[in-house]
PDB file of C-alpha atoms in Angstrom:
ATOM      1  CA  ASP D   1    -112.595  69.632 -20.649  1.00 53.00           C
ATOM      2  CA  THR D   2    -113.457  70.632 -24.198  1.00 76.00           C
ATOM      3  CA  GLY D   3    -111.969  74.113 -24.365  1.00 93.00           C
ATOM      4  CA  VAL D   4    -112.893  77.726 -23.767  1.00 96.00           C
ATOM      5  CA  SER D   5    -116.638  78.374 -23.677  1.00 97.00           C
ATOM      6  CA  GLN D   6    -118.476  81.669 -24.093  1.00 98.00           C
ATOM      7  CA  ASP D   7    -122.047  82.671 -23.411  1.00 97.00           C
ATOM      8  CA  PRO D   8    -124.142  83.869 -25.105  1.00 97.00           C
ATOM      9  CA  ARG D   9    -123.021  83.080 -28.641  1.00 97.00           C
ATOM     10  CA  HIS D  10    -125.133  85.868 -30.093  1.00 97.00           C
ATOM     11  CA  LYS D  11    -126.552  89.030 -28.572  1.00 98.00           C
ATOM     12  CA  ILE D  12    -128.699  91.676 -30.210  1.00 98.00           C
ATOM     13  CA  THR D  13    -129.284  94.815 -28.206  1.00 98.00           C
ATOM     14  CA  LYS D  14    -130.509  98.333 -28.711  1.00 98.00           C
ATOM     15  CA  ARG D  15    -128.181 101.288 -28.517  1.00 97.00           C
ATOM     16  CA  GLY D  16    -127.846 102.545 -24.974  1.00 97.00           C
ATOM     17  CA  GLN D  17    -128.469  99.182 -23.301  1.00 98.00           C
ATOM     18  CA  ASN D  18    -125.938  97.359 -21.137  1.00 98.00           C
ATOM     19  CA  VAL D  19    -124.725  93.879 -22.043  1.00 98.00           C
ATOM     20  CA  THR D  20    -122.640  91.291 -20.216  1.00 98.00           C
ATOM     21  CA  PHE D  21    -120.752  88.347 -21.665  1.00 98.00           C
ATOM     22  CA  ARG D  22    -119.300  85.369 -19.848  1.00 98.00           C
ATOM     23  CA  CYS D  23    -116.169  83.338 -20.551  1.00 98.00           C
ATOM     24  CA  ASP D  24    -115.188  80.020 -18.976  1.00 97.00           C
ATOM     25  CA  PRO D  25    -111.525  79.215 -19.664  1.00 96.00           C
ATOM     26  CA  ILE D  26    -109.908  75.807 -19.947  1.00 93.00           C
ATOM     27  CA  SER D  27    -110.034  74.533 -16.391  1.00 89.00           C
ATOM     28  CA  GLU D  28    -106.315  74.463 -15.574  1.00 84.00           C
ATOM     29  CA  HIS D  29    -105.562  77.796 -17.271  1.00 90.00           C
ATOM     30  CA  ASN D  30    -104.839  80.717 -14.960  1.00 90.00           C
ATOM     31  CA  ARG D  31    -104.547  83.407 -17.652  1.00 93.00           C
ATOM     32  CA  LEU D  32    -107.601  84.760 -19.456  1.00 95.00           C
ATOM     33  CA  TYR D  33    -107.777  87.272 -22.314  1.00 96.00           C
ATOM     34  CA  TRP D  34    -110.472  89.309 -24.033  1.00 97.00           C
ATOM     35  CA  TYR D  35    -110.235  90.370 -27.677  1.00 97.00           C
ATOM     36  CA  ARG D  36    -112.572  92.153 -30.067  1.00 97.00           C
ATOM     37  CA  GLN D  37    -112.828  91.244 -33.733  1.00 97.00           C
ATOM     38  CA  THR D  38    -114.646  93.328 -36.328  1.00 95.00           C
ATOM     39  CA  LEU D  39    -115.596  92.014 -39.752  1.00 91.00           C
ATOM     40  CA  GLY D  40    -112.594  91.393 -42.002  1.00 90.00           C
ATOM     41  CA  GLN D  41    -110.046  92.199 -39.308  1.00 94.00           C
ATOM     42  CA  GLY D  42    -107.866  90.258 -36.936  1.00 95.00           C
ATOM     43  CA  PRO D  43    -108.657  90.103 -33.231  1.00 96.00           C
ATOM     44  CA  GLU D  44    -107.649  93.174 -31.197  1.00 96.00           C
ATOM     45  CA  PHE D  45    -106.430  92.757 -27.623  1.00 94.00           C
ATOM     46  CA  LEU D  46    -108.614  94.316 -24.931  1.00 95.00           C
ATOM     47  CA  THR D  47    -107.353  93.023 -21.584  1.00 95.00           C
ATOM     48  CA  TYR D  48    -105.938  90.051 -19.706  1.00 94.00           C
ATOM     49  CA  PHE D  49    -106.086  88.511 -16.253  1.00 94.00           C
ATOM     50  CA  GLN D  50    -103.682  86.357 -14.361  1.00 92.00           C
ATOM     51  CA  ASN D  51    -105.846  84.603 -11.808  1.00 92.00           C
ATOM     52  CA  GLU D  52    -108.115  87.394 -10.526  1.00 93.00           C
ATOM     53  CA  ALA D  53    -105.709  90.267 -11.239  1.00 93.00           C
ATOM     54  CA  GLN D  54    -106.249  92.394 -14.347  1.00 93.00           C
ATOM     55  CA  LEU D  55    -102.691  93.054 -15.521  1.00 92.00           C
ATOM     56  CA  GLU D  56    -102.933  94.653 -18.971  1.00 88.00           C
ATOM     57  CA  LYS D  57    -105.574  96.877 -20.532  1.00 90.00           C
ATOM     58  CA  SER D  58    -105.689  98.225 -24.058  1.00 90.00           C
ATOM     59  CA  ARG D  59    -106.574 101.801 -24.888  1.00 88.00           C
ATOM     60  CA  LEU D  60    -109.477 100.239 -26.821  1.00 84.00           C
ATOM     61  CA  LEU D  61    -111.072  99.440 -23.448  1.00 86.00           C
ATOM     62  CA  SER D  62    -112.994 102.652 -22.913  1.00 87.00           C
ATOM     63  CA  ASP D  63    -114.683 103.663 -19.656  1.00 91.00           C
ATOM     64  CA  ARG D  64    -117.857 101.946 -20.850  1.00 95.00           C
ATOM     65  CA  PHE D  65    -116.111  98.564 -20.803  1.00 96.00           C
ATOM     66  CA  SER D  66    -115.329  96.638 -17.638  1.00 95.00           C
ATOM     67  CA  ALA D  67    -114.000  93.142 -17.178  1.00 96.00           C
ATOM     68  CA  GLU D  68    -113.851  91.060 -14.040  1.00 96.00           C
ATOM     69  CA  ARG D  69    -112.560  87.692 -12.969  1.00 96.00           C
ATOM     70  CA  PRO D  70    -113.567  87.633  -9.290  1.00 90.00           C
ATOM     71  CA  LYS D  71    -112.470  84.135  -8.317  1.00 86.00           C
ATOM     72  CA  GLY D  72    -109.802  83.551 -10.914  1.00 84.00           C
ATOM     73  CA  SER D  73    -112.027  81.184 -12.871  1.00 90.00           C
ATOM     74  CA  PHE D  74    -114.701  82.542 -15.235  1.00 96.00           C
ATOM     75  CA  SER D  75    -114.679  86.137 -16.428  1.00 97.00           C
ATOM     76  CA  THR D  76    -117.319  88.648 -17.448  1.00 97.00           C
ATOM     77  CA  LEU D  77    -117.063  91.536 -19.883  1.00 98.00           C
ATOM     78  CA  GLU D  78    -119.666  94.273 -19.508  1.00 97.00           C
ATOM     79  CA  ILE D  79    -120.364  97.041 -21.981  1.00 97.00           C
ATOM     80  CA  GLN D  80    -122.436  99.923 -20.684  1.00 97.00           C
ATOM     81  CA  ARG D  81    -124.475 102.301 -22.864  1.00 97.00           C
ATOM     82  CA  THR D  82    -123.753 100.311 -26.009  1.00 97.00           C
ATOM     83  CA  GLU D  83    -123.066 102.125 -29.275  1.00 96.00           C
ATOM     84  CA  GLN D  84    -123.366 100.864 -32.832  1.00 96.00           C
ATOM     85  CA  GLY D  85    -119.575 100.879 -33.069  1.00 95.00           C
ATOM     86  CA  ASP D  86    -119.476  98.206 -30.373  1.00 96.00           C
ATOM     87  CA  SER D  87    -120.928  95.690 -32.822  1.00 97.00           C
ATOM     88  CA  ALA D  88    -118.257  93.006 -33.151  1.00 97.00           C
ATOM     89  CA  MET D  89    -117.273  89.503 -32.163  1.00 97.00           C
ATOM     90  CA  TYR D  90    -115.945  89.390 -28.591  1.00 98.00           C
ATOM     91  CA  LEU D  91    -113.444  86.594 -28.161  1.00 98.00           C
ATOM     92  CA  CYS D  92    -112.068  85.077 -25.008  1.00 98.00           C
ATOM     93  CA  ALA D  93    -108.846  83.093 -24.809  1.00 96.00           C
ATOM     94  CA  SER D  94    -106.974  81.335 -22.045  1.00 94.00           C
ATOM     95  CA  SER D  95    -103.486  80.079 -21.399  1.00 92.00           C
ATOM     96  CA  SER D  96    -101.461  78.427 -18.695  1.00 86.00           C
ATOM     97  CA  PHE D  97     -98.751  80.200 -16.735  1.00 78.00           C
ATOM     98  CA  ILE D  98     -96.265  78.390 -14.542  1.00 75.00           C
ATOM     99  CA  ALA D  99     -93.481  80.419 -12.955  1.00 70.00           C
ATOM    100  CA  GLY D 100     -90.185  79.643 -14.587  1.00 66.00           C
ATOM    101  CA  GLU D 101     -91.781  78.193 -17.722  1.00 67.00           C
ATOM    102  CA  ALA D 102     -92.399  80.198 -20.881  1.00 62.00           C
ATOM    103  CA  SER D 103     -95.852  79.168 -22.067  1.00 71.00           C
ATOM    104  CA  TYR D 104     -97.374  81.582 -24.555  1.00 81.00           C
ATOM    105  CA  GLU D 105    -100.070  79.575 -26.347  1.00 89.00           C
ATOM    106  CA  GLN D 106    -103.486  81.221 -26.187  1.00 92.00           C
ATOM    107  CA  TYR D 107    -106.559  79.112 -26.951  1.00 94.00           C
ATOM    108  CA  PHE D 108    -109.685  80.885 -28.119  1.00 96.00           C
ATOM    109  CA  GLY D 109    -113.351  80.290 -27.485  1.00 97.00           C
ATOM    110  CA  PRO D 110    -116.070  80.520 -30.163  1.00 96.00           C
ATOM    111  CA  GLY D 111    -116.847  84.156 -29.397  1.00 97.00           C
ATOM    112  CA  THR D 112    -119.958  86.205 -28.668  1.00 98.00           C
ATOM    113  CA  ARG D 113    -121.290  88.130 -31.638  1.00 97.00           C
ATOM    114  CA  LEU D 114    -122.787  91.446 -30.531  1.00 98.00           C
ATOM    115  CA  THR D 115    -125.098  93.432 -32.771  1.00 98.00           C
ATOM    116  CA  VAL D 116    -126.145  96.884 -31.580  1.00 98.00           C
ATOM    117  CA  THR D 117    -129.184  98.272 -33.403  1.00 97.00           C
TER     118      THR D 117
ATOM    119  CA  GLY M   1     -96.657  99.490 -30.301  1.00 83.00           C
ATOM    120  CA  GLU M   2     -96.372  96.400 -32.459  1.00 88.00           C
ATOM    121  CA  ASN M   3     -97.661  96.484 -36.047  1.00 93.00           C
ATOM    122  CA  VAL M   4     -98.124  93.265 -38.027  1.00 97.00           C
ATOM    123  CA  GLU M   5     -98.675  93.323 -41.774  1.00 97.00           C
ATOM    124  CA  GLN M   6     -99.896  90.257 -43.645  1.00 98.00           C
ATOM    125  CA  HIS M   7     -99.946  89.383 -47.351  1.00 97.00           C
ATOM    126  CA  PRO M   8    -101.749  88.378 -49.460  1.00 97.00           C
ATOM    127  CA  SER M   9    -105.253  89.196 -48.269  1.00 97.00           C
ATOM    128  CA  THR M  10    -106.708  86.444 -50.472  1.00 98.00           C
ATOM    129  CA  LEU M  11    -105.091  83.349 -51.930  1.00 98.00           C
ATOM    130  CA  SER M  12    -106.542  80.694 -54.232  1.00 98.00           C
ATOM    131  CA  VAL M  13    -104.670  77.473 -54.910  1.00 97.00           C
ATOM    132  CA  GLN M  14    -105.467  74.182 -56.562  1.00 98.00           C
ATOM    133  CA  GLU M  15    -105.808  71.187 -54.297  1.00 97.00           C
ATOM    134  CA  GLY M  16    -102.393  69.595 -53.806  1.00 97.00           C
ATOM    135  CA  ASP M  17    -100.468  72.808 -54.436  1.00 97.00           C
ATOM    136  CA  SER M  18     -98.584  74.754 -51.779  1.00 98.00           C
ATOM    137  CA  ALA M  19     -99.695  77.997 -50.143  1.00 98.00           C
ATOM    138  CA  VAL M  20     -97.443  80.642 -48.614  1.00 98.00           C
ATOM    139  CA  ILE M  21     -98.533  83.527 -46.399  1.00 98.00           C
ATOM    140  CA  LYS M  22     -96.067  86.217 -45.369  1.00 98.00           C
ATOM    141  CA  CYS M  23     -96.029  88.604 -42.413  1.00 98.00           C
ATOM    142  CA  THR M  24     -93.784  91.384 -41.173  1.00 98.00           C
ATOM    143  CA  TYR M  25     -93.607  92.859 -37.689  1.00 97.00           C
ATOM    144  CA  SER M  26     -92.223  96.104 -36.365  1.00 95.00           C
ATOM    145  CA  ASP M  27     -91.272  95.546 -32.717  1.00 93.00           C
ATOM    146  CA  SER M  28     -87.843  93.959 -32.315  1.00 92.00           C
ATOM    147  CA  ALA M  29     -88.896  92.929 -28.786  1.00 91.00           C
ATOM    148  CA  SER M  30     -91.424  90.444 -30.182  1.00 93.00           C
ATOM    149  CA  ASN M  31     -90.340  86.902 -29.426  1.00 92.00           C
ATOM    150  CA  TYR M  32     -93.395  84.726 -30.072  1.00 93.00           C
ATOM    151  CA  PHE M  33     -95.192  84.302 -33.396  1.00 96.00           C
ATOM    152  CA  PRO M  34     -98.358  82.172 -33.515  1.00 96.00           C
ATOM    153  CA  TRP M  35    -100.489  81.354 -36.540  1.00 98.00           C
ATOM    154  CA  TYR M  36    -104.236  80.889 -36.259  1.00 98.00           C
ATOM    155  CA  LYS M  37    -106.839  79.386 -38.580  1.00 98.00           C
ATOM    156  CA  GLN M  38    -110.372  80.752 -38.352  1.00 97.00           C
ATOM    157  CA  GLU M  39    -113.365  79.120 -39.966  1.00 95.00           C
ATOM    158  CA  LEU M  40    -116.630  80.944 -40.495  1.00 91.00           C
ATOM    159  CA  GLY M  41    -118.495  81.512 -37.249  1.00 88.00           C
ATOM    160  CA  LYS M  42    -115.734  80.054 -35.080  1.00 92.00           C
ATOM    161  CA  GLY M  43    -112.971  81.379 -32.900  1.00 94.00           C
ATOM    162  CA  PRO M  44    -109.331  81.331 -34.073  1.00 96.00           C
ATOM    163  CA  GLN M  45    -107.598  77.969 -33.723  1.00 96.00           C
ATOM    164  CA  LEU M  46    -103.863  77.866 -32.966  1.00 95.00           C
ATOM    165  CA  ILE M  47    -102.224  75.747 -35.675  1.00 96.00           C
ATOM    166  CA  ILE M  48     -98.508  76.366 -35.177  1.00 96.00           C
ATOM    167  CA  ASP M  49     -96.197  78.829 -33.469  1.00 94.00           C
ATOM    168  CA  ILE M  50     -92.524  79.750 -33.416  1.00 94.00           C
ATOM    169  CA  ARG M  51     -90.300  81.478 -30.906  1.00 90.00           C
ATOM    170  CA  SER M  52     -87.541  83.922 -31.695  1.00 86.00           C
ATOM    171  CA  ASN M  53     -84.762  81.480 -30.808  1.00 84.00           C
ATOM    172  CA  VAL M  54     -85.845  79.152 -33.635  1.00 82.00           C
ATOM    173  CA  GLY M  55     -85.621  79.774 -37.384  1.00 89.00           C
ATOM    174  CA  GLU M  56     -87.985  77.097 -38.638  1.00 94.00           C
ATOM    175  CA  LYS M  57     -90.613  74.726 -37.286  1.00 93.00           C
ATOM    176  CA  LYS M  58     -92.595  72.025 -39.054  1.00 96.00           C
ATOM    177  CA  ASP M  59     -95.697  70.056 -38.157  1.00 94.00           C
ATOM    178  CA  GLN M  60     -96.835  67.604 -40.833  1.00 95.00           C
ATOM    179  CA  ARG M  61     -97.991  69.724 -43.819  1.00 97.00           C
ATOM    180  CA  ILE M  62     -97.469  73.055 -42.060  1.00 98.00           C
ATOM    181  CA  ALA M  63     -94.186  74.898 -41.572  1.00 97.00           C
ATOM    182  CA  VAL M  64     -93.235  78.337 -40.300  1.00 97.00           C
ATOM    183  CA  THR M  65     -90.017  80.247 -40.902  1.00 96.00           C
ATOM    184  CA  LEU M  66     -88.744  83.277 -39.017  1.00 96.00           C
ATOM    185  CA  ASN M  67     -86.152  85.837 -40.090  1.00 95.00           C
ATOM    186  CA  LYS M  68     -85.481  88.027 -37.042  1.00 93.00           C
ATOM    187  CA  THR M  69     -83.072  90.305 -38.866  1.00 93.00           C
ATOM    188  CA  ALA M  70     -85.624  91.184 -41.520  1.00 94.00           C
ATOM    189  CA  LYS M  71     -88.524  90.970 -39.044  1.00 95.00           C
ATOM    190  CA  HIS M  72     -90.597  88.692 -41.203  1.00 95.00           C
ATOM    191  CA  PHE M  73     -92.127  85.259 -40.829  1.00 97.00           C
ATOM    192  CA  SER M  74     -94.032  82.970 -43.142  1.00 98.00           C
ATOM    193  CA  LEU M  75     -96.509  80.095 -43.091  1.00 98.00           C
ATOM    194  CA  HIS M  76     -96.132  77.312 -45.627  1.00 98.00           C
ATOM    195  CA  ILE M  77     -98.868  74.760 -46.241  1.00 98.00           C
ATOM    196  CA  THR M  78     -97.984  71.866 -48.552  1.00 97.00           C
ATOM    197  CA  GLU M  79    -100.317  69.421 -50.300  1.00 97.00           C
ATOM    198  CA  THR M  80    -103.301  71.673 -49.655  1.00 98.00           C
ATOM    199  CA  GLN M  81    -106.727  70.124 -49.130  1.00 97.00           C
ATOM    200  CA  PRO M  82    -110.217  71.669 -49.387  1.00 96.00           C
ATOM    201  CA  GLU M  83    -110.506  71.585 -45.586  1.00 96.00           C
ATOM    202  CA  ASP M  84    -107.546  73.979 -45.406  1.00 98.00           C
ATOM    203  CA  SER M  85    -109.875  76.691 -46.773  1.00 98.00           C
ATOM    204  CA  ALA M  86    -110.249  79.316 -44.038  1.00 98.00           C
ATOM    205  CA  VAL M  87    -108.886  82.674 -42.911  1.00 98.00           C
ATOM    206  CA  TYR M  88    -105.360  82.515 -41.534  1.00 98.00           C
ATOM    207  CA  PHE M  89    -103.930  85.083 -39.128  1.00 98.00           C
ATOM    208  CA  CYS M  90    -100.325  85.670 -38.170  1.00 98.00           C
ATOM    209  CA  ALA M  91     -99.561  87.359 -34.873  1.00 97.00           C
ATOM    210  CA  ALA M  92     -96.696  88.603 -32.739  1.00 96.00           C
ATOM    211  CA  LYS M  93     -96.160  89.014 -28.997  1.00 93.00           C
ATOM    212  CA  PRO M  94     -93.400  91.022 -27.317  1.00 88.00           C
ATOM    213  CA  GLY M  95     -91.428  89.555 -24.464  1.00 83.00           C
ATOM    214  CA  GLY M  96     -92.692  90.540 -21.030  1.00 80.00           C
ATOM    215  CA  TYR M  97     -96.221  91.313 -22.225  1.00 83.00           C
ATOM    216  CA  GLN M  98     -99.246  89.179 -23.000  1.00 85.00           C
ATOM    217  CA  LYS M  99    -100.801  91.381 -25.684  1.00 89.00           C
ATOM    218  CA  VAL M 100    -100.801  89.524 -29.000  1.00 93.00           C
ATOM    219  CA  THR M 101    -101.049  91.714 -32.124  1.00 95.00           C
ATOM    220  CA  PHE M 102    -102.712  90.079 -35.116  1.00 97.00           C
ATOM    221  CA  GLY M 103    -102.327  90.654 -38.836  1.00 97.00           C
ATOM    222  CA  THR M 104    -105.329  91.433 -41.009  1.00 96.00           C
ATOM    223  CA  GLY M 105    -105.780  87.869 -42.228  1.00 97.00           C
ATOM    224  CA  THR M 106    -105.452  85.852 -45.439  1.00 98.00           C
ATOM    225  CA  LYS M 107    -108.498  84.150 -46.892  1.00 98.00           C
ATOM    226  CA  LEU M 108    -107.260  80.886 -48.370  1.00 98.00           C
ATOM    227  CA  GLN M 109    -109.405  79.035 -50.868  1.00 98.00           C
ATOM    228  CA  VAL M 110    -108.354  75.556 -51.946  1.00 98.00           C
ATOM    229  CA  ILE M 111    -110.048  74.594 -55.200  1.00 97.00           C
ATOM    230  CA  PRO M 112    -110.794  70.869 -55.540  1.00 94.00           C
TER     231      PRO M 112
END
């Protein structure tokens, strides 16, 4: 396994369209995270899953955003009715959680760069 | 919520010199402090991390220090090389939560 993968790497869409991104975590990792990064800023947390359960959501995740991880493996992030302000890099990360062990390291994928015109 | 401040925003050093990046955090519940390196067009890469029960950690040319009382932590890179040029982010995570809050980044340029 070579790490977290994301697809597509780039997406250009027109305002008002819906877009969906996919993230495949490191195979043995049961936690998966979504972040958004705008130019010149650090990543901002959006949400995270442990297996298929979505356990934390940021206030940044408006009603137009939805994330799923139906089988506890890959995850999708959908943005409905895109706006120009949604233009950013969407990053996925994964980590391993074993009960009784404190493992915090999050490993990031290459990101999907979204441009809304 | 947690707020992480990072300084400087840009840093230029001569090859072979040391580089130091400093961060402060606001939430005393934070107990995990990772550092990431991000190259152009790539995702952040975890380079070193430190937990609140440790004051210092070193990995080859990279070291991190943590002062819990003052709520600040620093990254030290010795013997810098041109391939160290990138944007570096500090971050903090509170105990019991998975949300990691990042600083605004330091663009490091190592001049050959």
